[in-house]
């Protein structure tokens, strides 16, 4: 026993195998009164609460009572600079970018503003149960510094990169091929691998980059192949047509990236809705990831991503908010939206599949599944604790549940930040309702919703 051992008690739900390959009951372990032993910020042991308490009598204890402990949510595509313009009305992609996004991103030339939004954004993530994100920044290096510094303060594993654009963007938001390369490289060298930071090479998308810029960023990626690369692909049909006009010599949208060294493992392609069969084959064969952004795809009217098809054909799929094109900071809302889009594309995704996509699936897409998005021993103790009876409407439905999946599904479909009782970041407890870090010894047992307490006779 070392002084820093920490026992976190609650219901433990460990989805240890891929529920797209294995039946729900074979892919998960549910410990009704379970415990996670955290040592040095990592998951050291999982078991029955009684057993671990007996084996580690000196560990400090945080008891979440009936709370369900899962890996913290992993959001594999977001734009933190769009925090303040989320839910902007009435536009489709290109008009939405020009009307709302670019003017807001312009404000990030002011480092104070970048810091304010980065801190606000990460607090919002934590209160929504998200402990890791892959975020675009803006063209301004200060926007990258702001998010990594805010993440470092909180101990969060954040992936981020300077968003590069050298055409089809307003004055003040354009760079060129060389400055995109130079500034990305300098930020990468400062941040990548510092603490829990991961630098992502980030061309916004082909319409806002010249071939020269994509080539330069492809070269940078070749020099740093362990970095991820994040961008957008085939989100809306008129965007796909625009790319064909801008790149007449390329055989399709994906080719604009592929021809410049931007298609390989570690590539994360947001949206990826309107793909040809050839693009689908090449994405899979090159080991890239498709990032499903369901609330964004409905909010901006982009189209329906067929998750079941993508998984069945062997794609790596992550799940993401795409804040602020996406209409939420919540991975619960994002799972609900993925479920509804699944219904519209012919597959009812199981709660185990939704939770897996929001944790391990996204972590795999980011090539970080060895350390986040999982309860595997040795991974970071980044955890979310859910109250499955957070509102009367949810409570009365889950009171009828006969399995853990039935119990958790109403929270997936109807839950929001009220369902997120706490997160642990590297084992450190953040009280999401108070919006503050708890003192090390805080006990954190929340009373059950009265409806549920009554139904359990408590
Ligand atoms: N395509 C290029 N930039 C963006 C963006 O900021 N949001 C979304 N949803 N799509 C994009
Ligand atoms: Zn995006």
Tab-separated table of C-alpha atoms and ligand atoms in Angstrom:
chain	number	residue	atom	x	y	z
A	1	UNK	CA	0.000	0.000	0.000
A	2	UNK	CA	1.253	3.452	-0.806
A	3	UNK	CA	-0.112	6.647	0.696
A	4	UNK	CA	-1.846	7.638	-2.478
A	5	UNK	CA	-4.083	4.575	-2.886
A	6	UNK	CA	-7.655	5.671	-3.493
A	7	UNK	CA	-10.706	3.409	-3.544
A	8	UNK	CA	-13.623	4.607	-5.629
A	9	UNK	CA	-16.854	2.792	-4.819
A	10	UNK	CA	-20.065	2.458	-6.813
A	11	UNK	CA	-21.601	0.269	-9.464
A	12	UNK	CA	-18.800	-0.543	-11.885
A	13	UNK	CA	-19.680	-1.087	-15.542
A	14	UNK	CA	-16.676	-2.337	-17.445
A	15	UNK	CA	-17.212	-2.891	-21.177
A	16	UNK	CA	-14.022	-4.825	-21.750
A	17	UNK	CA	-14.671	-6.256	-25.212
A	18	UNK	CA	-16.013	-4.707	-28.394
A	19	UNK	CA	-19.824	-5.004	-28.267
A	20	UNK	CA	-19.948	-4.901	-32.048
A	21	UNK	CA	-18.089	-8.254	-31.977
A	22	UNK	CA	-19.324	-9.814	-28.741
A	23	UNK	CA	-22.854	-10.130	-27.293
A	24	UNK	CA	-23.645	-7.417	-24.700
A	25	UNK	CA	-23.538	-9.819	-21.792
A	26	UNK	CA	-20.221	-11.263	-22.891
A	27	UNK	CA	-18.540	-7.906	-23.484
A	28	UNK	CA	-19.150	-6.353	-20.081
A	29	UNK	CA	-18.813	-6.909	-16.365
A	30	UNK	CA	-21.245	-5.190	-14.019
A	31	UNK	CA	-20.311	-5.135	-10.340
A	32	UNK	CA	-23.334	-3.974	-8.368
A	33	UNK	CA	-21.245	-2.893	-5.363
A	34	UNK	CA	-17.855	-2.500	-6.923
A	35	UNK	CA	-14.624	-0.666	-6.392
A	36	UNK	CA	-11.751	0.707	-8.412
A	37	UNK	CA	-8.391	1.023	-6.713
A	38	UNK	CA	-6.430	3.972	-8.068
A	39	UNK	CA	-2.696	4.140	-7.598
A	40	UNK	CA	-0.579	6.960	-9.045
A	41	UNK	CA	-3.500	8.175	-11.149
A	42	UNK	CA	-4.019	4.810	-12.851
A	43	UNK	CA	-6.479	1.952	-12.426
A	44	UNK	CA	-4.689	-0.642	-10.345
A	45	UNK	CA	-7.415	-3.097	-9.379
A	46	UNK	CA	-11.144	-3.627	-9.903
A	47	UNK	CA	-13.371	-5.858	-7.835
A	48	UNK	CA	-16.101	-6.198	-5.239
A	49	UNK	CA	-16.133	-3.231	-2.859
A	50	UNK	CA	-16.056	-5.447	0.189
A	51	UNK	CA	-13.003	-7.376	-1.034
A	52	UNK	CA	-11.009	-4.304	-2.016
A	53	UNK	CA	-11.843	-2.491	1.209
A	54	UNK	CA	-10.620	-5.453	3.191
A	55	UNK	CA	-7.460	-5.753	1.121
A	56	UNK	CA	-6.703	-2.012	1.266
A	57	UNK	CA	-7.883	-0.798	4.665
A	58	UNK	CA	-5.721	2.319	4.577
A	59	UNK	CA	-6.790	3.564	1.168
A	60	UNK	CA	-8.834	6.717	1.201
A	61	UNK	CA	-12.347	6.126	-0.017
A	62	UNK	CA	-14.728	7.979	-2.268
A	63	UNK	CA	-18.112	6.323	-2.163
A	64	UNK	CA	-20.482	7.085	-5.024
A	65	UNK	CA	-23.201	4.855	-3.623
A	66	UNK	CA	-25.526	3.781	-6.441
A	67	UNK	CA	-23.612	5.841	-8.998
A	68	UNK	CA	-22.472	3.942	-12.083
A	69	UNK	CA	-18.756	4.258	-12.759
A	70	UNK	CA	-17.631	4.179	-16.380
A	71	UNK	CA	-14.542	5.395	-18.198
A	72	UNK	CA	-14.801	9.156	-18.677
A	73	UNK	CA	-16.326	10.027	-22.024
A	74	UNK	CA	-13.973	10.668	-24.930
A	75	UNK	CA	-15.106	13.221	-27.511
A	76	UNK	CA	-13.075	12.589	-30.640
A	77	UNK	CA	-13.956	15.734	-32.631
A	78	UNK	CA	-14.856	19.173	-31.311
A	79	UNK	CA	-14.085	22.852	-31.837
A	80	UNK	CA	-13.554	24.462	-28.456
A	81	UNK	CA	-13.418	27.968	-30.025
A	82	UNK	CA	-17.062	27.508	-31.028
A	83	UNK	CA	-18.207	27.204	-27.401
A	84	UNK	CA	-19.816	30.643	-27.327
A	85	UNK	CA	-21.643	30.249	-30.654
A	86	UNK	CA	-23.132	26.793	-30.083
A	87	UNK	CA	-26.769	26.577	-31.174
A	88	UNK	CA	-26.601	29.331	-33.798
A	89	UNK	CA	-29.710	29.288	-35.915
A	90	UNK	CA	-30.625	28.543	-39.431
A	91	UNK	CA	-27.577	27.946	-41.635
A	92	UNK	CA	-26.044	25.054	-43.469
A	93	UNK	CA	-22.357	24.281	-43.371
A	94	UNK	CA	-20.653	26.902	-45.543
A	95	UNK	CA	-23.013	29.746	-44.547
A	96	UNK	CA	-22.771	28.667	-40.917
A	97	UNK	CA	-18.966	28.834	-41.112
A	98	UNK	CA	-19.013	32.279	-42.716
A	99	UNK	CA	-21.809	33.755	-40.586
A	100	UNK	CA	-21.003	32.444	-37.135
A	101	UNK	CA	-17.789	30.445	-36.942
A	102	UNK	CA	-15.199	32.597	-38.661
A	103	UNK	CA	-16.192	35.847	-36.907
A	104	UNK	CA	-16.020	34.056	-33.570
A	105	UNK	CA	-12.689	32.373	-34.366
A	106	UNK	CA	-11.300	35.808	-35.232
A	107	UNK	CA	-11.676	36.784	-31.573
A	108	UNK	CA	-9.017	34.228	-30.613
A	109	UNK	CA	-6.268	36.573	-31.743
A	110	UNK	CA	-6.774	37.883	-28.209
A	111	UNK	CA	-4.981	35.451	-25.889
A	112	UNK	CA	-7.118	36.502	-22.912
A	113	UNK	CA	-10.257	35.581	-24.777
A	114	UNK	CA	-8.718	32.258	-25.842
A	115	UNK	CA	-7.881	31.499	-22.197
A	116	UNK	CA	-11.350	32.423	-21.022
A	117	UNK	CA	-13.059	30.154	-23.539
A	118	UNK	CA	-10.586	27.283	-23.114
A	119	UNK	CA	-11.226	27.245	-19.364
A	120	UNK	CA	-14.964	27.604	-19.791
A	121	UNK	CA	-14.971	24.791	-22.339
A	122	UNK	CA	-13.018	22.306	-20.240
A	123	UNK	CA	-15.254	23.011	-17.241
A	124	UNK	CA	-18.266	22.339	-19.437
A	125	UNK	CA	-16.684	19.097	-20.617
A	126	UNK	CA	-16.071	17.918	-17.071
A	127	UNK	CA	-19.579	18.767	-15.925
A	128	UNK	CA	-20.862	16.734	-18.867
A	129	UNK	CA	-18.682	13.733	-17.999
A	130	UNK	CA	-16.108	14.126	-20.761
A	131	UNK	CA	-12.535	13.709	-19.596
A	132	UNK	CA	-10.744	13.724	-22.978
A	133	UNK	CA	-11.318	15.514	-26.248
A	134	UNK	CA	-9.733	15.987	-29.650
A	135	UNK	CA	-10.343	19.629	-30.431
A	136	UNK	CA	-9.635	21.967	-33.276
A	137	UNK	CA	-8.272	25.346	-32.205
A	138	UNK	CA	-8.073	28.444	-34.409
A	139	UNK	CA	-5.303	29.687	-36.633
A	140	UNK	CA	-3.799	31.584	-33.668
A	141	UNK	CA	-1.031	29.796	-31.740
A	142	UNK	CA	-2.414	31.382	-28.540
A	143	UNK	CA	-5.567	29.332	-29.002
A	144	UNK	CA	-3.493	26.136	-28.853
A	145	UNK	CA	-1.499	27.297	-25.861
A	146	UNK	CA	-4.757	28.201	-24.091
A	147	UNK	CA	-6.374	24.787	-24.378
A	148	UNK	CA	-3.237	22.809	-23.525
A	149	UNK	CA	-2.510	25.028	-20.522
A	150	UNK	CA	-6.105	24.713	-19.295
A	151	UNK	CA	-5.927	20.923	-19.775
A	152	UNK	CA	-2.619	20.707	-17.953
A	153	UNK	CA	-4.096	22.571	-14.977
A	154	UNK	CA	-6.858	19.985	-14.778
A	155	UNK	CA	-4.658	16.988	-15.524
A	156	UNK	CA	-6.741	16.144	-18.595
A	157	UNK	CA	-5.542	14.207	-21.634
A	158	UNK	CA	-6.402	16.628	-24.418
A	159	UNK	CA	-5.585	16.379	-28.102
A	160	UNK	CA	-5.571	19.668	-30.007
A	161	UNK	CA	-3.991	21.451	-32.918
A	162	UNK	CA	-3.696	24.777	-34.687
A	163	UNK	CA	-6.373	24.929	-37.404
A	164	UNK	CA	-4.702	25.715	-40.718
A	165	UNK	CA	-6.422	27.681	-43.513
A	166	UNK	CA	-4.827	29.523	-46.412
A	167	UNK	CA	-7.834	30.232	-48.628
A	168	UNK	CA	-11.611	30.706	-48.565
A	169	UNK	CA	-11.452	32.242	-45.137
A	170	UNK	CA	-11.574	35.937	-44.171
A	171	UNK	CA	-8.597	38.231	-43.642
A	172	UNK	CA	-7.076	37.559	-40.271
A	173	UNK	CA	-7.908	33.867	-40.386
A	174	UNK	CA	-5.578	32.859	-43.215
A	175	UNK	CA	-1.990	31.677	-43.106
A	176	UNK	CA	0.060	30.182	-45.932
A	177	UNK	CA	1.690	26.819	-46.500
A	178	UNK	CA	4.974	27.782	-44.884
A	179	UNK	CA	3.569	29.558	-41.825
A	180	UNK	CA	1.087	26.715	-41.269
A	181	UNK	CA	3.996	24.282	-41.295
A	182	UNK	CA	6.251	26.438	-39.116
A	183	UNK	CA	3.680	27.382	-36.491
A	184	UNK	CA	2.221	23.869	-36.303
A	185	UNK	CA	5.712	22.449	-35.913
A	186	UNK	CA	6.637	24.868	-33.142
A	187	UNK	CA	3.439	24.086	-31.219
A	188	UNK	CA	3.895	20.372	-31.790
A	189	UNK	CA	7.432	20.503	-30.445
A	190	UNK	CA	6.273	22.439	-27.396
A	191	UNK	CA	3.225	20.397	-26.508
A	192	UNK	CA	3.189	16.917	-28.010
A	193	UNK	CA	3.904	14.438	-25.234
A	194	UNK	CA	4.210	17.123	-22.567
A	195	UNK	CA	2.278	15.638	-19.646
A	196	UNK	CA	-0.937	14.278	-21.130
A	197	UNK	CA	-1.013	16.579	-24.177
A	198	UNK	CA	-1.219	15.223	-27.716
A	199	UNK	CA	-0.674	17.518	-30.681
A	200	UNK	CA	-2.902	16.910	-33.724
A	201	UNK	CA	-1.876	18.233	-37.128
A	202	UNK	CA	-5.017	20.091	-38.181
A	203	UNK	CA	-5.854	21.215	-41.707
A	204	UNK	CA	-9.449	22.478	-41.322
A	205	UNK	CA	-10.652	20.873	-44.567
A	206	UNK	CA	-9.688	20.860	-48.223
A	207	UNK	CA	-11.800	23.903	-49.206
A	208	UNK	CA	-9.791	26.144	-46.862
A	209	UNK	CA	-6.363	24.761	-47.773
A	210	UNK	CA	-4.408	25.029	-50.993
A	211	UNK	CA	-2.730	21.862	-52.267
A	212	UNK	CA	0.563	23.472	-51.171
A	213	UNK	CA	-0.671	23.749	-47.605
A	214	UNK	CA	-1.932	20.163	-47.535
A	215	UNK	CA	1.433	19.086	-48.916
A	216	UNK	CA	3.295	20.993	-46.189
A	217	UNK	CA	1.137	19.489	-43.444
A	218	UNK	CA	1.579	16.033	-44.997
A	219	UNK	CA	5.331	16.579	-44.773
A	220	UNK	CA	5.039	17.621	-41.128
A	221	UNK	CA	3.023	14.502	-40.388
A	222	UNK	CA	5.639	12.343	-42.098
A	223	UNK	CA	8.197	13.824	-39.721
A	224	UNK	CA	5.930	13.157	-36.703
A	225	UNK	CA	3.939	10.027	-37.550
A	226	UNK	CA	2.959	9.372	-33.931
A	227	UNK	CA	0.880	12.565	-33.929
A	228	UNK	CA	-2.722	12.274	-35.032
A	229	UNK	CA	-4.098	14.337	-37.907
A	230	UNK	CA	-7.646	15.694	-37.706
A	231	UNK	CA	-9.760	17.214	-40.456
A	232	UNK	CA	-13.218	17.114	-42.075
A	233	UNK	CA	-14.386	14.933	-44.934
A	234	UNK	CA	-17.604	14.752	-46.970
A	235	UNK	CA	-19.927	16.373	-44.488
A	236	UNK	CA	-22.411	17.951	-46.916
A	237	UNK	CA	-23.122	17.293	-50.573
A	238	UNK	CA	-22.492	20.888	-51.693
A	239	UNK	CA	-19.149	20.800	-49.870
A	240	UNK	CA	-18.232	17.633	-51.818
A	241	UNK	CA	-19.132	19.441	-55.078
A	242	UNK	CA	-17.069	22.465	-54.073
A	243	UNK	CA	-14.045	20.273	-53.392
A	244	UNK	CA	-14.408	18.740	-56.876
A	245	UNK	CA	-14.273	22.265	-58.358
A	246	UNK	CA	-11.316	23.324	-56.217
A	247	UNK	CA	-9.306	20.158	-56.922
A	248	UNK	CA	-10.157	19.219	-60.524
A	249	UNK	CA	-7.248	16.804	-60.843
A	250	UNK	CA	-8.184	14.737	-57.785
A	251	UNK	CA	-10.364	11.698	-58.224
A	252	UNK	CA	-12.508	12.371	-55.140
A	253	UNK	CA	-12.578	14.321	-51.858
A	254	UNK	CA	-10.428	11.785	-50.013
A	255	UNK	CA	-7.812	12.008	-52.738
A	256	UNK	CA	-7.226	15.673	-51.850
A	257	UNK	CA	-5.838	14.396	-48.543
A	258	UNK	CA	-4.386	11.119	-49.765
A	259	UNK	CA	-2.340	12.731	-52.519
A	260	UNK	CA	-0.663	14.941	-49.916
A	261	UNK	CA	0.303	12.296	-47.407
A	262	UNK	CA	-2.718	12.853	-45.172
A	263	UNK	CA	-4.246	9.381	-45.280
A	264	UNK	CA	-2.705	6.889	-42.886
A	265	UNK	CA	-3.148	5.511	-39.352
A	266	UNK	CA	-3.846	8.347	-36.941
A	267	UNK	CA	-5.962	10.218	-39.479
A	268	UNK	CA	-9.278	11.271	-37.970
A	269	UNK	CA	-11.882	12.296	-40.513
A	270	UNK	CA	-14.869	14.130	-39.075
A	271	UNK	CA	-18.347	13.376	-40.511
A	272	UNK	CA	-17.389	11.160	-43.511
A	273	UNK	CA	-21.009	10.826	-44.591
A	274	UNK	CA	-21.054	11.200	-48.378
A	275	UNK	CA	-18.363	8.679	-49.294
A	276	UNK	CA	-17.919	6.648	-52.442
A	277	UNK	CA	-17.219	2.928	-52.149
A	278	UNK	CA	-13.643	3.564	-53.187
A	279	UNK	CA	-13.205	6.192	-50.460
A	280	UNK	CA	-14.625	3.807	-47.886
A	281	UNK	CA	-12.201	1.091	-48.956
A	282	UNK	CA	-9.196	3.405	-48.877
A	283	UNK	CA	-10.099	4.859	-45.465
A	284	UNK	CA	-10.266	1.371	-43.996
A	285	UNK	CA	-7.235	0.004	-45.811
A	286	UNK	CA	-5.070	2.925	-44.695
A	287	UNK	CA	-6.173	2.554	-41.074
A	288	UNK	CA	-7.803	5.976	-40.756
A	289	UNK	CA	-10.756	6.667	-38.453
A	290	UNK	CA	-14.212	8.006	-39.260
A	291	UNK	CA	-15.665	10.268	-36.594
A	292	UNK	CA	-19.427	10.187	-36.257
A	293	UNK	CA	-20.824	13.580	-35.203
A	294	UNK	CA	-24.535	12.855	-34.930
A	295	UNK	CA	-25.909	16.017	-33.270
A	296	UNK	CA	-23.978	18.122	-35.746
A	297	UNK	CA	-25.123	16.082	-38.711
A	298	UNK	CA	-28.754	16.659	-37.762
A	299	UNK	CA	-28.310	20.257	-36.549
A	300	UNK	CA	-26.557	21.476	-39.723
A	301	UNK	CA	-28.627	19.119	-41.851
A	302	UNK	CA	-25.657	17.183	-43.209
A	303	UNK	CA	-26.967	13.627	-43.496
A	304	UNK	CA	-27.106	10.254	-41.795
A	305	UNK	CA	-23.884	8.413	-40.939
A	306	UNK	CA	-24.492	4.661	-40.983
A	307	UNK	CA	-22.562	3.439	-37.948
A	308	UNK	CA	-23.468	-0.219	-38.284
A	309	UNK	CA	-22.370	-0.288	-41.910
A	310	UNK	CA	-19.083	1.443	-41.124
A	311	UNK	CA	-18.279	-0.936	-38.287
A	312	UNK	CA	-19.308	-3.986	-40.329
A	313	UNK	CA	-16.992	-3.013	-43.170
A	314	UNK	CA	-14.078	-2.740	-40.760
A	315	UNK	CA	-13.794	1.010	-40.276
A	316	UNK	CA	-12.476	2.482	-37.056
A	317	UNK	CA	-15.297	4.691	-35.760
A	318	UNK	CA	-15.189	7.379	-33.081
A	319	UNK	CA	-18.093	9.335	-31.630
A	320	UNK	CA	-18.048	13.081	-31.161
A	321	UNK	CA	-20.030	16.217	-30.375
A	322	UNK	CA	-18.497	18.459	-33.053
A	323	UNK	CA	-19.269	21.373	-30.719
A	324	UNK	CA	-20.433	24.007	-31.852
A	325	UNK	CA	-21.730	22.631	-35.207
A	326	UNK	CA	-22.974	19.942	-32.869
A	327	UNK	CA	-25.707	21.201	-30.608
A	328	UNK	CA	-24.373	19.844	-27.334
A	329	UNK	CA	-21.355	19.392	-25.088
A	330	UNK	CA	-22.832	16.133	-23.847
A	331	UNK	CA	-21.741	12.689	-24.943
A	332	UNK	CA	-25.044	11.441	-23.473
A	333	UNK	CA	-26.917	13.587	-26.010
A	334	UNK	CA	-24.463	12.459	-28.643
A	335	UNK	CA	-25.190	8.792	-27.899
A	336	UNK	CA	-28.931	9.495	-28.002
A	337	UNK	CA	-28.526	11.147	-31.373
A	338	UNK	CA	-26.391	8.248	-32.642
A	339	UNK	CA	-29.118	5.887	-31.512
A	340	UNK	CA	-31.793	7.839	-33.397
A	341	UNK	CA	-29.677	8.054	-36.539
A	342	UNK	CA	-29.048	4.310	-36.169
A	343	UNK	CA	-32.785	3.752	-36.165
A	344	UNK	CA	-33.124	5.844	-39.328
A	345	UNK	CA	-30.366	3.840	-41.030
A	346	UNK	CA	-31.776	0.475	-39.995
A	347	UNK	CA	-29.908	-0.534	-36.816
A	348	UNK	CA	-30.886	-0.066	-33.187
A	349	UNK	CA	-27.505	0.377	-31.529
A	350	UNK	CA	-27.320	-1.399	-28.187
A	351	UNK	CA	-26.537	0.687	-25.059
A	352	UNK	CA	-23.275	-1.252	-24.737
A	353	UNK	CA	-22.361	-0.225	-28.286
A	354	UNK	CA	-23.244	3.417	-27.642
A	355	UNK	CA	-21.233	3.562	-24.426
A	356	UNK	CA	-18.327	1.765	-26.075
A	357	UNK	CA	-18.310	4.240	-28.986
A	358	UNK	CA	-18.328	7.168	-26.524
A	359	UNK	CA	-15.332	5.765	-24.641
A	360	UNK	CA	-13.151	3.047	-26.161
A	361	UNK	CA	-14.323	3.664	-29.739
A	362	UNK	CA	-13.282	7.298	-29.650
A	363	UNK	CA	-10.066	6.443	-27.805
A	364	UNK	CA	-9.221	3.885	-30.498
A	365	UNK	CA	-9.903	6.438	-33.212
A	366	UNK	CA	-7.405	8.694	-31.415
A	367	UNK	CA	-4.922	5.780	-31.004
A	368	UNK	CA	-5.084	6.261	-27.211
A	369	UNK	CA	-7.137	3.219	-26.189
A	370	UNK	CA	-4.197	1.882	-24.193
A	371	UNK	CA	-4.670	4.725	-21.711
A	372	UNK	CA	-8.102	6.390	-21.935
A	373	UNK	CA	-11.699	5.328	-22.613
A	374	UNK	CA	-11.267	2.030	-20.792
A	375	UNK	CA	-11.237	0.514	-17.308
A	376	UNK	CA	-8.388	-1.828	-18.240
A	377	UNK	CA	-5.793	-2.120	-15.501
A	378	UNK	CA	-2.972	0.351	-16.016
A	379	UNK	CA	-5.077	2.894	-17.870
A	380	UNK	CA	-5.662	6.377	-16.486
A	381	UNK	CA	-8.262	6.677	-13.740
A	382	UNK	CA	-10.347	9.046	-15.860
A	383	UNK	CA	-13.873	8.129	-14.809
A	384	UNK	CA	-17.423	9.393	-15.041
A	385	UNK	CA	-20.022	8.596	-12.406
A	386	UNK	CA	-23.640	8.556	-13.565
A	387	UNK	CA	-26.788	8.870	-11.490
A	388	UNK	CA	-29.284	6.659	-13.339
A	389	UNK	CA	-32.197	8.443	-11.652
A	390	UNK	CA	-31.229	12.053	-12.237
A	391	UNK	CA	-34.691	13.345	-13.067
A	392	UNK	CA	-38.153	12.111	-12.111
A	393	UNK	CA	-38.836	11.097	-15.714
A	394	UNK	CA	-35.670	9.013	-15.938
A	395	UNK	CA	-36.073	7.649	-12.420
A	396	UNK	CA	-39.556	6.284	-12.987
A	397	UNK	CA	-38.449	4.552	-16.172
A	398	UNK	CA	-35.294	3.041	-14.776
A	399	UNK	CA	-37.205	1.788	-11.736
A	400	UNK	CA	-38.728	-0.786	-14.120
A	401	UNK	CA	-35.339	-1.908	-15.437
A	402	UNK	CA	-34.424	-5.552	-15.097
A	403	UNK	CA	-30.893	-5.395	-16.486
A	404	UNK	CA	-28.087	-2.879	-16.256
A	405	UNK	CA	-28.576	-2.090	-19.958
A	406	UNK	CA	-32.244	-1.304	-19.407
A	407	UNK	CA	-31.264	0.786	-16.407
A	408	UNK	CA	-28.667	2.836	-18.269
A	409	UNK	CA	-30.575	3.371	-21.521
A	410	UNK	CA	-33.058	5.991	-20.172
A	411	UNK	CA	-30.073	8.060	-19.018
A	412	UNK	CA	-28.471	7.729	-22.444
A	413	UNK	CA	-31.669	8.839	-24.151
A	414	UNK	CA	-32.967	11.424	-21.674
A	415	UNK	CA	-29.981	12.331	-19.514
A	416	UNK	CA	-27.888	15.471	-19.444
A	417	UNK	CA	-25.362	17.047	-17.100
A	418	UNK	CA	-27.712	16.446	-14.170
A	419	UNK	CA	-26.949	12.735	-14.588
A	420	UNK	CA	-23.222	13.333	-14.214
A	421	UNK	CA	-22.510	13.195	-10.504
A	422	UNK	CA	-18.742	13.382	-10.669
A	423	UNK	CA	-15.710	12.768	-12.787
A	424	UNK	CA	-12.291	11.623	-11.724
A	425	UNK	CA	-9.348	12.863	-13.769
A	426	UNK	CA	-6.320	10.711	-13.083
A	427	UNK	CA	-8.207	9.660	-9.954
A	428	UNK	CA	-8.734	13.231	-8.769
A	429	UNK	CA	-12.367	13.928	-7.960
A	430	UNK	CA	-14.236	16.775	-9.633
A	431	UNK	CA	-17.685	17.413	-8.199
A	432	UNK	CA	-19.646	18.216	-11.325
A	433	UNK	CA	-22.624	19.627	-9.455
A	434	UNK	CA	-20.545	22.068	-7.460
A	435	UNK	CA	-18.230	22.613	-10.419
A	436	UNK	CA	-15.123	22.228	-8.282
A	437	UNK	CA	-12.399	19.789	-7.336
A	438	UNK	CA	-13.196	17.951	-4.133
A	439	UNK	CA	-10.768	17.748	-1.250
A	440	UNK	CA	-8.841	14.509	-1.331
A	441	UNK	CA	-10.821	12.806	1.401
A	442	UNK	CA	-14.257	13.922	0.382
A	443	UNK	CA	-16.895	11.300	0.592
A	444	UNK	CA	-19.160	11.640	-2.370
A	445	UNK	CA	-22.268	9.650	-1.832
A	446	UNK	CA	-25.223	11.371	-3.405
A	447	UNK	CA	-28.673	10.532	-2.111
A	448	UNK	CA	-30.667	8.483	-4.526
A	449	UNK	CA	-33.538	10.136	-6.306
A	450	UNK	CA	-36.501	9.785	-3.911
A	451	UNK	CA	-38.532	7.854	-6.475
A	452	UNK	CA	-35.820	5.245	-6.772
A	453	UNK	CA	-35.157	5.147	-3.033
A	454	UNK	CA	-38.853	4.458	-2.511
A	455	UNK	CA	-38.935	1.736	-5.105
A	456	UNK	CA	-35.910	0.097	-3.519
A	457	UNK	CA	-37.486	0.436	-0.072
A	458	UNK	CA	-34.622	2.598	1.191
B	1	LIG	N1	-15.992	21.875	-41.882
B	1	LIG	C1	-14.970	22.747	-41.850
B	1	LIG	N2	-14.931	23.411	-40.681
B	1	LIG	C2	-15.947	22.969	-39.956
B	1	LIG	C3	-16.430	23.272	-38.658
B	1	LIG	O1	-15.907	24.115	-37.930
B	1	LIG	N3	-17.536	22.572	-38.249
B	1	LIG	C4	-18.132	21.637	-39.024
B	1	LIG	N4	-19.183	20.990	-38.564
B	1	LIG	N5	-17.687	21.350	-40.240
B	1	LIG	C5	-16.623	22.003	-40.712
B	2	LIG	ZN1	-15.744	19.767	-36.983
